[in-house]
CSV table of C-alpha atoms in Angstrom, one decimal:
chain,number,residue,atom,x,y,z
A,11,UNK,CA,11.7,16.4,-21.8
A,12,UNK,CA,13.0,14.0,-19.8
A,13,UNK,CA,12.4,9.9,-19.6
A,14,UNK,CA,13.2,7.0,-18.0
A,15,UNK,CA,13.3,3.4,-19.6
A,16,UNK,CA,13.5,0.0,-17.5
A,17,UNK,CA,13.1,-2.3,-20.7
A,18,UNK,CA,13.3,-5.5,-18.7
A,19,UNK,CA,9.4,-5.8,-17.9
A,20,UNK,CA,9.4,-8.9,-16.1
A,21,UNK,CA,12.4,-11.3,-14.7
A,22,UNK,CA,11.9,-14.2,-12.6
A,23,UNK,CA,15.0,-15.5,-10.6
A,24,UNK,CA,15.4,-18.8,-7.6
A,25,UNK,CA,16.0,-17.5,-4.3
A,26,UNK,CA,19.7,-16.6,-3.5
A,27,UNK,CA,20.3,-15.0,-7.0
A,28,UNK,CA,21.8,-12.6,-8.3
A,29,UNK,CA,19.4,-10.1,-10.2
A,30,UNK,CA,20.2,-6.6,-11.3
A,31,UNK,CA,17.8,-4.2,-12.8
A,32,UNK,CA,18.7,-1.6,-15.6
A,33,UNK,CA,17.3,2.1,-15.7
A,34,UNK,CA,18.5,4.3,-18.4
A,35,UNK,CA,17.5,8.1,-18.4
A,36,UNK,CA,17.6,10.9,-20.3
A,37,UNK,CA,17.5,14.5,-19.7
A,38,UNK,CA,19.2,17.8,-21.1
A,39,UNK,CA,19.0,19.0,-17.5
A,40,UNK,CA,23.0,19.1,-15.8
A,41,UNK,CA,21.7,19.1,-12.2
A,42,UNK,CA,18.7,15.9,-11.6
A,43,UNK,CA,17.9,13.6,-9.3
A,44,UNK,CA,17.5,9.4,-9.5
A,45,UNK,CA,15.6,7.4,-7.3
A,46,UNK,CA,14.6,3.6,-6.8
A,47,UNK,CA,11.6,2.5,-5.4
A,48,UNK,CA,10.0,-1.2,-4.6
A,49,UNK,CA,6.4,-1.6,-4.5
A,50,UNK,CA,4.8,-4.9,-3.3
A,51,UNK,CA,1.7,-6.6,-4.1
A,52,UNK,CA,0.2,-4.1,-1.0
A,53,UNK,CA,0.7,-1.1,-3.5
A,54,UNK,CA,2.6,1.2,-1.2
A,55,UNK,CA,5.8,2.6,-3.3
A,56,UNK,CA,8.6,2.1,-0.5
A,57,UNK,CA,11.7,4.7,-1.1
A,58,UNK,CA,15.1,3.2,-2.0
A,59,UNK,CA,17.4,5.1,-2.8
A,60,UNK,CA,18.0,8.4,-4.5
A,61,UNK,CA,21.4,10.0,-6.1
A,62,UNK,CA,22.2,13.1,-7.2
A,63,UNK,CA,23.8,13.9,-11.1
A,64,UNK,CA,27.3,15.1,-9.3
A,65,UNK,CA,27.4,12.4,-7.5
A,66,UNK,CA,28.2,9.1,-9.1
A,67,UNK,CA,29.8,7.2,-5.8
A,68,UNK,CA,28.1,4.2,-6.2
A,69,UNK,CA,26.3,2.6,-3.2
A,70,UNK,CA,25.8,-0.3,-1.0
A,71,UNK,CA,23.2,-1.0,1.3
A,72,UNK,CA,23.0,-4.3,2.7
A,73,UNK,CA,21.9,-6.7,-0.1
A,74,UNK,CA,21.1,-3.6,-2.6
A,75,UNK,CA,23.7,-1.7,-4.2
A,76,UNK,CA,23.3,0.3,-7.2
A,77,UNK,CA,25.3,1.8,-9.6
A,78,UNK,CA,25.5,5.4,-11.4
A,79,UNK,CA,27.4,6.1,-14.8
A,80,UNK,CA,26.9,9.3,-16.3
A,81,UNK,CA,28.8,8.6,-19.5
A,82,UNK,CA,25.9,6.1,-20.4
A,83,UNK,CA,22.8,7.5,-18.7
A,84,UNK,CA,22.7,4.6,-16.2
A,85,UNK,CA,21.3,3.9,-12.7
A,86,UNK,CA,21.5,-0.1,-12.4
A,87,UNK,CA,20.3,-1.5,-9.3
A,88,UNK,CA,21.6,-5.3,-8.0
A,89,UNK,CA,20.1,-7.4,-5.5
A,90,UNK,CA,22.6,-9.8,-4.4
A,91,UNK,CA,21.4,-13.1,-2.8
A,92,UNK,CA,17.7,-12.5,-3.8
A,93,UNK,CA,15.5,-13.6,-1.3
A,94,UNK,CA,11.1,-14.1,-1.9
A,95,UNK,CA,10.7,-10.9,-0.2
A,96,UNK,CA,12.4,-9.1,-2.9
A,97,UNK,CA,9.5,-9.6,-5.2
A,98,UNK,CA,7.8,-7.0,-6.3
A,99,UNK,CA,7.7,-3.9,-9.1
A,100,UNK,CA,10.7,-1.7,-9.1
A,101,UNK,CA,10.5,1.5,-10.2
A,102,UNK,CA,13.4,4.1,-11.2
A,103,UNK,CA,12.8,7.1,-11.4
A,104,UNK,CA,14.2,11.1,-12.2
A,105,UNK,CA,13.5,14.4,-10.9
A,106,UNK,CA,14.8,17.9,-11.9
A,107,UNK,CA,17.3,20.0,-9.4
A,108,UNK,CA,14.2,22.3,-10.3
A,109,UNK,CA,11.4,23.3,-8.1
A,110,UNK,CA,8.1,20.9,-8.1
A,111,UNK,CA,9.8,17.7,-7.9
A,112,UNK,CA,7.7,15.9,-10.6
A,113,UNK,CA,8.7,12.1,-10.4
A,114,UNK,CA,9.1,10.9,-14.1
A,115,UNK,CA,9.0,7.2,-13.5
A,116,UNK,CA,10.1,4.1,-15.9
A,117,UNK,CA,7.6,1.4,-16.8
A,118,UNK,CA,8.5,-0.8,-13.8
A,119,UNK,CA,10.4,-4.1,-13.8
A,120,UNK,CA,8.1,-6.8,-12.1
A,121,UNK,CA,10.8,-9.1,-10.3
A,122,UNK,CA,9.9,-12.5,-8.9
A,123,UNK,CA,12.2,-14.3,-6.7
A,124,UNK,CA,11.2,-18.3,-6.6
A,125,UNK,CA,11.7,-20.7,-3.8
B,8,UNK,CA,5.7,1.5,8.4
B,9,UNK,CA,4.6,4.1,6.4
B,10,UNK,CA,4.3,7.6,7.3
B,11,UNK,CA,2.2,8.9,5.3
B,12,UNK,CA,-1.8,7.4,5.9
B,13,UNK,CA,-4.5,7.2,3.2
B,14,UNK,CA,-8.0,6.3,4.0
B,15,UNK,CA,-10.0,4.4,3.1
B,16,UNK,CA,-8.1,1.5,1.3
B,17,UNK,CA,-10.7,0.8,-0.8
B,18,UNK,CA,-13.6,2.7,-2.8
B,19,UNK,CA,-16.1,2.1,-4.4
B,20,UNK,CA,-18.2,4.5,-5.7
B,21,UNK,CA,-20.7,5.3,-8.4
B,22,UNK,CA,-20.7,8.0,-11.2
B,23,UNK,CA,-23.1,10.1,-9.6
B,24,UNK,CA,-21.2,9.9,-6.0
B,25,UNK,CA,-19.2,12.8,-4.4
B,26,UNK,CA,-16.2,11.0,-1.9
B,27,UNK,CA,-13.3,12.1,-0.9
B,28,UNK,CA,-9.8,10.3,-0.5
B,29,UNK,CA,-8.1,11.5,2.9
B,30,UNK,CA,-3.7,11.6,3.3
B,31,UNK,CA,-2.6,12.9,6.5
B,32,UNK,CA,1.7,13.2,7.2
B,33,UNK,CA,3.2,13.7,10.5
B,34,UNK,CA,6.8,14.5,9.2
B,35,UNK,CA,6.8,17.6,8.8
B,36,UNK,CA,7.2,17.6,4.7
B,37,UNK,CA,6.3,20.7,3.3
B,38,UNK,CA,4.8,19.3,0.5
B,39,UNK,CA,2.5,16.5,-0.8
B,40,UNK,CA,1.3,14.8,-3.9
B,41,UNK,CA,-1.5,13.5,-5.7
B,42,UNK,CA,-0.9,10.3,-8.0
B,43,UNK,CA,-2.7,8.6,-9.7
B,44,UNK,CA,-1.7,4.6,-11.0
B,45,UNK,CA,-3.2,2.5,-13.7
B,46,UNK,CA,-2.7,-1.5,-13.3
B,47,UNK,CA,1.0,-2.1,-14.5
B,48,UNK,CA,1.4,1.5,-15.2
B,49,UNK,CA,4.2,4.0,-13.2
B,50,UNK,CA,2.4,6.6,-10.9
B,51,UNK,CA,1.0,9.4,-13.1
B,52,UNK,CA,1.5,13.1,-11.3
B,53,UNK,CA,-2.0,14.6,-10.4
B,54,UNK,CA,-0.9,17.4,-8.2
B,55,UNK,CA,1.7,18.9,-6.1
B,56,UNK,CA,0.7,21.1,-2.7
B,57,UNK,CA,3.9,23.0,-1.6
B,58,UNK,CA,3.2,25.4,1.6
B,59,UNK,CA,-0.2,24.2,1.5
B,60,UNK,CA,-0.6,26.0,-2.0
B,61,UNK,CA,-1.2,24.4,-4.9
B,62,UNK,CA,2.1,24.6,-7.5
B,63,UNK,CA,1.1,22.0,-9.9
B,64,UNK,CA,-1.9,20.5,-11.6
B,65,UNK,CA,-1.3,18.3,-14.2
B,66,UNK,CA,-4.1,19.4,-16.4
B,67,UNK,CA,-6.5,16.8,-13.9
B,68,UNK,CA,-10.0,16.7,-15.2
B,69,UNK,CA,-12.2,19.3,-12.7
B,70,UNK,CA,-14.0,16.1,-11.0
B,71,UNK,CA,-11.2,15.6,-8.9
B,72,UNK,CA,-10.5,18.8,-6.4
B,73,UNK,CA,-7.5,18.8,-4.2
B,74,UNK,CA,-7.3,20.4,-1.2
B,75,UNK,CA,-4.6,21.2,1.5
B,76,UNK,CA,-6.7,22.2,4.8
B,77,UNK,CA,-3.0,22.3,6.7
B,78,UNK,CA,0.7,21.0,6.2
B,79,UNK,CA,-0.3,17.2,7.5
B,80,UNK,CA,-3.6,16.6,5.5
B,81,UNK,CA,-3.8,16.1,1.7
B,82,UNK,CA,-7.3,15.5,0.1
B,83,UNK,CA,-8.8,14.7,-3.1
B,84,UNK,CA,-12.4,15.5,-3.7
B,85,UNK,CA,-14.3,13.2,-6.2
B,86,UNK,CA,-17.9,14.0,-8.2
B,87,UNK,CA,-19.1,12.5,-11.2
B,88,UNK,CA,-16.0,9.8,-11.7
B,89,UNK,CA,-16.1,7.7,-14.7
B,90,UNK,CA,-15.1,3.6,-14.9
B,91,UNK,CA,-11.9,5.2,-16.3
B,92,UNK,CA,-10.9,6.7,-13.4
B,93,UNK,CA,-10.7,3.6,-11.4
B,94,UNK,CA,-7.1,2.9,-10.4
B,95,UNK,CA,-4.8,2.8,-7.5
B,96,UNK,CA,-4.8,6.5,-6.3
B,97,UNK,CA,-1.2,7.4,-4.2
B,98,UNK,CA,-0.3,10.5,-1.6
B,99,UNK,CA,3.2,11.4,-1.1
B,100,UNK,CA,5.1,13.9,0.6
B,101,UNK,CA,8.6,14.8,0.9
B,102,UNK,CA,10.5,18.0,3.2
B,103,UNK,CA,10.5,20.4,-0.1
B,104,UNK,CA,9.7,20.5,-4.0
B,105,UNK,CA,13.6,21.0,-5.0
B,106,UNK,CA,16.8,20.7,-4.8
B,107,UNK,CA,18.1,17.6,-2.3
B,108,UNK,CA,15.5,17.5,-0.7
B,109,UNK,CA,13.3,15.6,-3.0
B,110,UNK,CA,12.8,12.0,-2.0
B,111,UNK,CA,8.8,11.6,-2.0
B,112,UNK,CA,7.3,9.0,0.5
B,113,UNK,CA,4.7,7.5,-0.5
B,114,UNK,CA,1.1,5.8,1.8
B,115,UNK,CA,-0.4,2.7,0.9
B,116,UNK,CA,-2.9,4.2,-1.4
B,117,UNK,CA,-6.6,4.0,-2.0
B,118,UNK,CA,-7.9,1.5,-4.5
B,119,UNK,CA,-10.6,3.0,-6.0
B,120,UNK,CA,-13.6,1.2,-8.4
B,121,UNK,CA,-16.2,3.8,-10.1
B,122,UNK,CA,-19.3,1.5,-11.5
């Protein structure tokens, strides 16, 4: 079975830094799927990013970028120059190249970004 | 914006009500999503709709009913709810159930209270 652990629960930066937030996953499946999502206090889950296992070009978007390493089961997700917007639970998240497409989701790390 | 609409926002019914939870998509997605999400919990699978036909129920207590009337609408029939089934209650749909195309996006969601 596969699982996903974000063991930072809760981290509470000032605006303008820094953050990144760990995902590790595990799954004896070769071909998966990883995803990011933010949800705000409104409770919609807004779609980050996702990256596929034979794929590990990390990524850059703006003031997201994340980064993928196979060799230790890692999907860690930076937020450079934090800004209050940014808070809000992040999710990671893992899906099998497999039909059905059943999100198995981390525990959520709850960020807060402080004037 | 989001794509994906869920009415209402808010519920609240009693045990002995019948409701139902609407989620309509204009994307095109071939398949939606039922979650279900507990306060600080991840999103907990409820079902999957692919084709408008039902490929995965997560072993969901008979008081909720799915239903997929057509590709855009989603709904989630509710009778004889218990307090422990309020929560935050999430649609989703993405363009297929496997493979890359596997991003789910997710609506706003309905809050729902059973007293």
């Amino acid at each position: 079975a596969q699982k996903v652990t974000q063991a930072q629960t809760e981290i509470s930066v000032v605006e303008k830094e820094d953050v990144t937030l760990d995902c590790v996953y595990e799954t004896r499946d070769t071909t998966y799927y990883l995803f990011w999502y933010k949800q705000p206090p409104s409770g919609e889950l807004v779609f980050l990013i996702r990256r596929n296992s034979f794929d590990e070009q990390n990524e850059i978007s703006g003031r997201y970028s994340w980064n993928f390493q196979k060799s230790t089961s890692s999907f860690n997700f930076t937020i450079t120059a934090s800004q209050v917007v940014d808070s809000a639970v992040y999710f990671c998240a893992l899906s099998l190249g497999g039909g059905g497409n059943k999100l198995t989701f981390g525990t959520g790390t709850q960020l807060k970004v402080e004037l | 914006d989001t794509e994906v609409t869920q009415t209402p926002k808010h519920l609240v019914m009693g045990m002995t009500n019948k409701k139902s939870l609407k989620c309509e998509q204009h994307m095109g997605h071939r398949a939606m999503y039922w979650y279900k999400q507990k306060a600080k919990k991840p999103p907990e699978l409820m079902f999957v709709y692919s084709y408008e036909k039902l490929s995965i129920n997560e072993s969901v207590p008979s008081r909720f009913s799915p239903e997929c009337p057509n590709s855009s609408l989603l709904n989630l029939h509710l009778h004889a709810l218990q307090p422990e089934d309020s929560a935050l209650y999430l649609c989703a749909s993405s363009q297929g159930t496997g493979g890359a195309n596997t991003e789910a996006f997710f609506g706003q969601g309905t809050r729902l209270t059973v007293v």
